[in-house]
XYZ file of C-alpha atoms in Angstrom:
441
model
C -43.350 -17.708 2.360
C -43.135 -20.980 0.504
C -42.241 -24.235 2.123
C -38.614 -24.016 0.924
C -35.886 -23.525 3.481
C -33.892 -20.287 3.155
C -30.178 -20.506 3.952
C -27.746 -17.607 3.997
C -24.544 -18.622 2.274
C -21.282 -16.855 1.590
C -18.003 -17.359 -0.219
C -17.176 -20.665 -1.873
C -20.312 -22.333 -0.509
C -22.587 -19.913 -2.310
C -20.561 -20.314 -5.498
C -20.804 -24.097 -5.357
C -24.552 -23.999 -4.900
C -24.944 -21.477 -7.698
C -22.978 -23.632 -10.090
C -24.578 -26.901 -9.103
C -28.207 -25.848 -9.022
C -28.832 -25.099 -5.348
C -29.571 -27.506 -2.519
C -30.871 -30.468 -4.486
C -29.123 -33.667 -3.448
C -27.080 -35.300 -6.204
C -28.961 -38.116 -7.887
C -25.862 -40.097 -8.758
C -22.338 -40.703 -7.601
C -21.129 -38.873 -10.697
C -23.167 -35.801 -9.711
C -21.753 -35.919 -6.201
C -18.230 -36.103 -7.596
C -18.955 -33.173 -9.879
C -20.163 -31.078 -6.959
C -17.053 -31.963 -4.972
C -14.838 -30.965 -7.900
C -16.586 -27.614 -8.192
C -16.161 -27.029 -4.451
C -12.448 -27.803 -4.644
C -11.988 -25.523 -7.654
C -13.841 -22.710 -5.892
C -11.594 -22.935 -2.849
C -8.435 -23.145 -4.980
C -9.303 -20.135 -7.156
C -7.340 -17.133 -5.794
C -10.181 -14.868 -6.909
C -12.511 -16.663 -4.484
C -10.197 -16.503 -1.474
C -11.297 -14.758 1.703
C -9.163 -13.503 4.564
C -8.900 -16.246 7.148
C -10.337 -15.959 10.631
C -7.954 -14.255 13.028
C -5.629 -13.079 10.246
C -4.908 -9.547 11.347
C -7.102 -6.526 11.812
C -8.800 -7.095 8.446
C -10.438 -10.217 9.890
C -12.113 -8.365 12.767
C -15.872 -8.001 12.893
C -17.495 -9.067 9.648
C -14.113 -10.014 8.144
C -12.914 -9.450 4.589
C -14.230 -11.505 1.689
C -14.141 -8.989 -1.166
C -15.992 -10.324 -4.175
C -15.559 -14.012 -3.344
C -19.275 -14.719 -3.714
C -19.651 -12.958 -7.089
C -22.008 -14.541 -9.595
C -20.725 -15.217 -13.096
C -22.147 -11.999 -14.551
C -20.078 -9.964 -12.100
C -16.738 -11.597 -12.871
C -14.680 -9.529 -15.329
C -11.369 -10.277 -17.033
C -9.535 -7.158 -18.205
C -6.454 -6.612 -20.338
C -6.299 -2.795 -20.585
C -6.467 0.103 -18.146
C -9.665 1.294 -19.772
C -11.305 -2.109 -19.321
C -10.153 -2.178 -15.707
C -11.750 1.152 -14.872
C -14.911 0.177 -16.748
C -15.222 -3.087 -14.782
C -14.870 -1.199 -11.512
C -17.493 1.316 -12.628
C -20.221 -1.253 -13.308
C -23.096 -0.188 -11.022
C -24.075 -2.040 -7.881
C -22.421 -3.146 -4.660
C -23.063 -6.854 -5.114
C -19.827 -8.868 -4.973
C -17.615 -8.501 -8.033
C -14.313 -9.984 -9.162
C -11.973 -8.210 -11.546
C -9.257 -10.448 -12.963
C -6.243 -8.625 -14.376
C -4.505 -10.363 -17.266
C -1.128 -8.988 -18.343
C 0.085 -5.471 -17.589
C -2.343 -2.543 -17.601
C -0.674 0.731 -18.606
C -2.451 3.846 -17.344
C -0.073 6.274 -19.084
C 0.533 4.557 -22.407
C -0.040 7.837 -24.295
C 2.750 9.587 -22.393
C 2.814 12.757 -20.304
C 2.045 14.991 -23.277
C -1.501 13.592 -23.334
C -2.225 15.391 -20.058
C -0.604 18.758 -20.758
C -2.863 21.789 -20.575
C -2.602 24.029 -23.656
C 0.171 26.541 -23.078
C 2.051 24.571 -20.439
C 5.759 24.739 -21.179
C 8.206 23.033 -18.822
C 11.289 25.013 -19.945
C 9.243 28.181 -19.331
C 8.250 26.824 -15.899
C 11.906 26.263 -15.023
C 12.841 29.756 -16.159
C 9.996 31.449 -14.284
C 10.602 29.751 -10.944
C 14.377 29.463 -10.941
C 15.417 30.291 -7.363
C 17.843 32.839 -8.798
C 14.784 34.669 -10.135
C 11.952 33.711 -7.781
C 13.854 33.197 -4.543
C 12.966 30.905 -1.636
C 10.552 33.001 0.418
C 7.182 32.459 -1.308
C 5.409 29.568 -2.990
C 5.239 29.667 -6.761
C 2.290 31.272 -8.531
C 1.427 32.645 -11.939
C 0.415 31.315 -15.371
C 2.840 28.409 -15.660
C 2.068 27.158 -12.160
C -1.646 27.317 -12.959
C -1.089 25.365 -16.174
C 1.065 22.829 -14.332
C -1.744 22.333 -11.801
C -4.315 21.888 -14.582
C -2.071 19.332 -16.277
C -1.658 17.473 -13.002
C -5.423 17.371 -12.533
C -5.825 15.862 -16.006
C -3.288 13.160 -15.167
C -5.016 12.443 -11.879
C -8.367 11.939 -13.592
C -6.801 9.522 -16.056
C -4.695 7.360 -13.766
C -6.907 6.899 -10.716
C -9.081 3.789 -10.523
C -11.691 3.612 -7.749
C -12.420 0.186 -6.275
C -16.017 -0.242 -5.050
C -17.229 -2.182 -2.032
C -17.348 -5.981 -2.025
C -14.703 -6.309 -4.722
C -11.749 -8.593 -5.338
C -9.064 -7.481 -7.775
C -6.670 -10.301 -8.595
C -3.857 -10.789 -11.051
C -3.963 -13.901 -13.219
C -0.726 -15.857 -13.343
C 2.753 -14.530 -12.643
C 2.872 -11.476 -14.906
C -0.209 -9.422 -14.051
C 0.170 -5.840 -12.974
C -0.395 -2.119 -13.302
C 1.992 0.531 -14.601
C 1.361 4.221 -14.057
C -1.961 3.806 -12.260
C -3.106 4.739 -8.769
C -5.526 2.276 -7.168
C -7.952 4.117 -4.897
C -9.869 2.254 -2.180
C -11.896 5.164 -0.934
C -14.887 5.241 1.402
C -15.896 1.599 0.910
C -15.956 -1.674 2.824
C -14.739 -5.182 2.033
C -12.013 -5.090 -0.629
C -9.347 -7.650 -1.580
C -6.311 -6.865 -3.792
C -4.023 -9.802 -4.672
C -1.251 -10.946 -6.984
C -0.424 -7.692 -8.788
C 2.912 -6.099 -9.621
C 2.238 -2.404 -9.165
C 4.830 -0.045 -10.622
C 4.789 3.367 -8.960
C 3.079 5.991 -11.107
C 5.315 8.778 -12.388
C 3.967 12.233 -11.635
C 4.398 14.042 -14.951
C 4.020 17.462 -13.321
C 5.717 17.708 -9.897
C 5.391 21.052 -8.167
C 8.412 23.111 -7.214
C 8.180 24.398 -3.638
C 10.994 26.866 -2.941
C 9.968 27.060 0.737
C 10.357 23.310 1.379
C 13.556 23.065 3.412
C 16.584 25.250 3.032
C 16.976 24.758 -0.705
C 13.438 23.900 -1.885
C 12.104 20.596 -3.201
C 10.049 18.998 -5.962
C 6.864 17.418 -4.576
C 4.866 14.731 -6.353
C 1.415 13.162 -6.174
C -0.069 9.707 -6.831
C 0.518 6.749 -4.547
C 0.465 3.295 -6.103
C -2.375 2.311 -3.774
C -4.401 4.309 -1.247
C -6.794 3.055 1.421
C -8.757 6.198 2.299
C -11.617 6.049 4.806
C -12.275 2.385 3.950
C -12.706 -0.661 6.164
C -12.013 -4.400 5.902
C -9.266 -4.397 3.293
C -6.896 -7.277 2.522
C -3.793 -6.505 0.437
C -1.975 -9.750 -0.225
C 0.834 -11.144 -2.407
C 1.479 -7.966 -4.373
C 4.776 -6.434 -5.467
C 5.195 -2.672 -5.169
C 8.181 -1.253 -7.036
C 9.517 1.762 -8.913
C 10.205 -0.629 -11.779
C 11.806 0.978 -14.815
C 12.025 4.402 -13.150
C 13.981 4.235 -9.880
C 14.799 7.493 -8.143
C 18.382 7.127 -9.351
C 17.132 7.593 -12.922
C 15.321 10.865 -12.230
C 16.843 14.183 -13.378
C 17.731 17.131 -11.163
C 16.600 20.712 -11.544
C 17.651 23.630 -9.349
C 20.082 21.160 -7.789
C 17.264 18.965 -6.417
C 15.931 15.579 -7.544
C 12.928 16.014 -9.805
C 10.905 13.689 -7.573
C 8.150 11.954 -9.536
C 7.213 9.281 -6.988
C 5.017 9.458 -3.918
C 4.155 6.452 -1.723
C 3.679 2.785 -2.551
C 0.836 2.237 -0.080
C -0.966 4.749 2.144
C -3.628 3.949 4.742
C -5.207 7.262 5.736
C -8.199 9.389 6.747
C -10.147 7.067 8.996
C -9.280 3.853 7.188
C -9.536 0.865 9.501
C -9.251 -2.921 9.778
C -6.578 -3.579 7.161
C -4.350 -6.627 6.728
C -1.341 -6.401 4.397
C 0.340 -9.796 4.053
C 3.013 -11.442 1.914
C 3.729 -8.321 -0.156
C 7.039 -7.020 -1.495
C 7.816 -3.313 -1.117
C 11.004 -2.660 -3.051
C 13.474 0.041 -4.115
C 11.469 3.057 -2.997
C 11.822 6.104 -0.794
C 8.602 7.043 1.052
C 7.043 3.604 1.146
C 4.120 2.982 3.502
C 2.350 5.632 5.546
C -0.381 4.911 8.085
C -2.008 8.237 8.935
C -0.987 11.240 6.849
C -1.382 14.167 9.232
C -0.826 14.964 12.895
C -3.960 17.117 12.724
C -6.254 14.309 11.528
C -7.210 13.042 14.971
C -10.910 13.666 14.367
C -10.974 11.022 11.626
C -8.039 8.817 12.637
C -8.138 8.479 16.420
C -9.396 4.985 17.315
C -9.023 3.822 13.711
C -6.041 3.054 11.436
C -5.828 -0.462 12.869
C -3.488 -2.272 10.489
C -1.660 -5.612 10.510
C 1.538 -6.072 8.498
C 2.873 -9.607 8.392
C 5.192 -11.639 6.175
C 6.046 -8.668 3.972
C 9.444 -7.997 2.423
C 10.726 -4.420 2.636
C 13.759 -4.491 0.338
C 15.985 -1.467 -0.165
C 13.394 1.062 0.962
C 14.614 4.350 2.411
C 11.893 5.151 4.952
C 8.272 4.634 6.082
C 8.109 0.878 6.486
C 5.774 2.021 7.957
C 5.494 5.492 9.457
C 2.548 5.455 11.863
C 0.202 8.056 13.300
C -2.695 7.252 15.680
C -3.180 3.609 14.687
C -2.752 0.362 16.560
C -0.391 -1.302 14.110
C 0.851 -4.874 14.434
C 4.023 -5.517 12.416
C 5.312 -9.048 12.848
C 7.245 -11.618 10.804
C 8.364 -9.071 8.208
C 11.820 -9.029 6.628
C 13.548 -5.675 6.260
C 16.540 -5.626 3.914
C 18.153 -2.270 4.632
C 19.971 -0.473 1.786
C 23.647 0.360 2.189
C 23.242 3.988 1.097
C 20.574 6.603 1.642
C 18.784 4.729 4.433
C 16.748 6.883 6.829
C 14.724 4.483 9.025
C 12.221 1.635 8.887
C 9.681 2.091 11.679
C 8.439 5.633 12.243
C 6.809 6.422 15.588
C 4.370 9.300 15.131
C 1.463 11.150 16.699
C -0.439 8.945 19.199
C 0.774 5.788 17.459
C 0.731 2.375 19.135
C 3.086 0.203 17.102
C 3.914 -3.383 18.041
C 6.951 -4.687 16.135
C 7.542 -8.302 17.016
C 9.513 -11.241 15.614
C 10.728 -9.394 12.540
C 14.045 -9.981 10.797
C 16.354 -7.137 9.755
C 19.281 -7.545 7.393
C 21.514 -4.526 7.970
C 24.741 -3.864 6.032
C 27.971 -2.760 7.658
C 28.087 0.951 8.318
C 24.358 1.366 9.061
C 23.568 2.026 12.717
C 20.970 -0.361 14.122
C 19.506 2.465 16.199
C 18.197 4.092 13.039
C 15.710 1.265 12.475
C 13.366 3.217 14.762
C 12.611 6.895 14.205
C 10.909 9.152 16.735
C 8.636 11.714 15.118
C 6.445 12.344 18.169
C 6.342 11.031 21.714
C 4.419 7.765 21.574
C 4.917 4.285 23.048
C 6.219 1.345 21.051
C 6.667 -2.381 21.690
C 9.662 -4.160 20.139
C 9.996 -7.796 21.119
C 11.794 -10.812 19.657
C 13.357 -9.085 16.649
C 16.544 -10.266 14.960
C 19.239 -8.161 13.296
C 21.532 -10.158 11.017
C 20.319 -13.304 12.749
C 20.981 -12.110 16.307
C 18.426 -11.004 18.921
C 18.496 -7.230 19.369
C 16.464 -4.967 21.632
C 15.652 -2.334 19.011
C 14.257 0.125 21.540
C 17.252 -0.058 23.864
C 19.706 0.361 20.989
C 17.793 3.323 19.581
C 17.592 5.066 22.950
C 21.303 4.508 23.554
C 22.284 5.875 20.140
C 19.825 8.792 20.218
C 19.558 9.999 23.830
C 17.842 13.167 22.631
C 15.060 11.132 20.955
C 14.189 8.558 23.611
C 11.184 6.386 22.848
C 8.838 4.971 25.512
C 8.427 1.223 25.922
C 5.051 -0.507 25.775
C 2.491 0.224 23.069
C -0.332 -0.381 25.555
C -2.081 -3.235 23.762
C -1.434 -6.871 22.882
C -2.251 -8.156 19.377
C -4.485 -11.229 19.317
C -5.407 -11.447 15.612
C -2.501 -13.525 14.341
C -3.302 -16.644 12.356
C 0.322 -17.694 11.867
C 3.457 -16.619 13.728
C 6.846 -17.931 12.569
C 10.194 -18.016 14.281
C 11.973 -14.859 13.083
C 14.959 -16.987 12.047
C 12.752 -18.573 9.398
C 11.264 -15.303 8.184
C 13.901 -14.313 5.573
C 13.598 -17.650 3.824
C 9.810 -17.852 4.035
C 9.210 -14.297 2.924
C 11.909 -14.389 0.262
C 10.360 -17.495 -1.278
C 6.662 -16.726 -0.964
C 6.047 -12.986 -0.815
C 5.089 -10.843 -3.770
C 3.095 -11.192 -6.958
C 3.158 -14.618 -8.573
C 3.790 -16.252 -5.203
C 0.288 -17.408 -4.284
C 0.167 -20.889 -2.794
């Protein structure tokens, strides 16, 4: 060992020292001012932001810093989907920052680019027409095999895997991803900020004649998936169906040709996630925490997620639907659609949801009791929530309206990781003004 002192530095401090030549004291006032300017710039740069102490489950333990301490050679600016995937694929787990400039289109070549030779959609429709195939067995045969091969080709092209110790951040107000699926899978310490993410369109949905009484089209590809990962911060993003809302989708066999899956899923042992100041808009199956009742081996004791200061606008269901996890949902604004609404908060297998100090804007004709949905017997805490500006006991109203689906009071735990809690009366204005991509302050 030499006589030099060794200090362990993280985040903006490490960046400042890297840019200013280490620990040497400034020789002049001008040098001191320069160092101070660099420090201020480092803190102000959204790409260098870290999740604050006590800010939700993502701040527990080692916290979430993403790539905040990345050196210059591991900071990438990308303008195409191909560049984005290449930046994420650069070897090494040292901190990295990927700055997204403009809109990255993962499906610019169109669905035909993924079609397996011989796949023919009109032939698919003819082969599996319920009048021919019936409703008793799942589809099989050459066209189904070619559809599956085409779907696999699309999946390979549109999935981008985010490595550990990474920050992905949009630059400015118009950065985003169209047609891509961001995968945060089996890693630790990831930050995603300031992106408008348009739901990918599944080019090859599968017809399942056994799904329900009349069959259904089922799609793949969530906009963003946290799968078996820990310490994830998803902040100031906008999730939307964009140019392809469900209302624009065609119908075949009398059913909507569903080409959308979820906007955000947190599944398969994922843990310690904070989702803050996001907009989830104009979507059906929006946010799922835990994707299977049978996944207790991976999910029990995990799936700890905080949702705060998010806007759920005109979403049909799953805002969120919860299995297993201890989920803290507070200071969110739910703008309920006038038609098609199913529920907002889904109570599922062994879930422990705390829903506190949220604001709900509910149109005439929608029953307030439908805000909660019982999927399985599990406890839930609902405290201090407002509906159209008035205090409402969501649990009591649900149980009164649905006596056959009574929910139990008391989630069994008390959230402590809350950096900022606002009066729910202020939430619609705060969230409406500040949430979503382009709204970083």
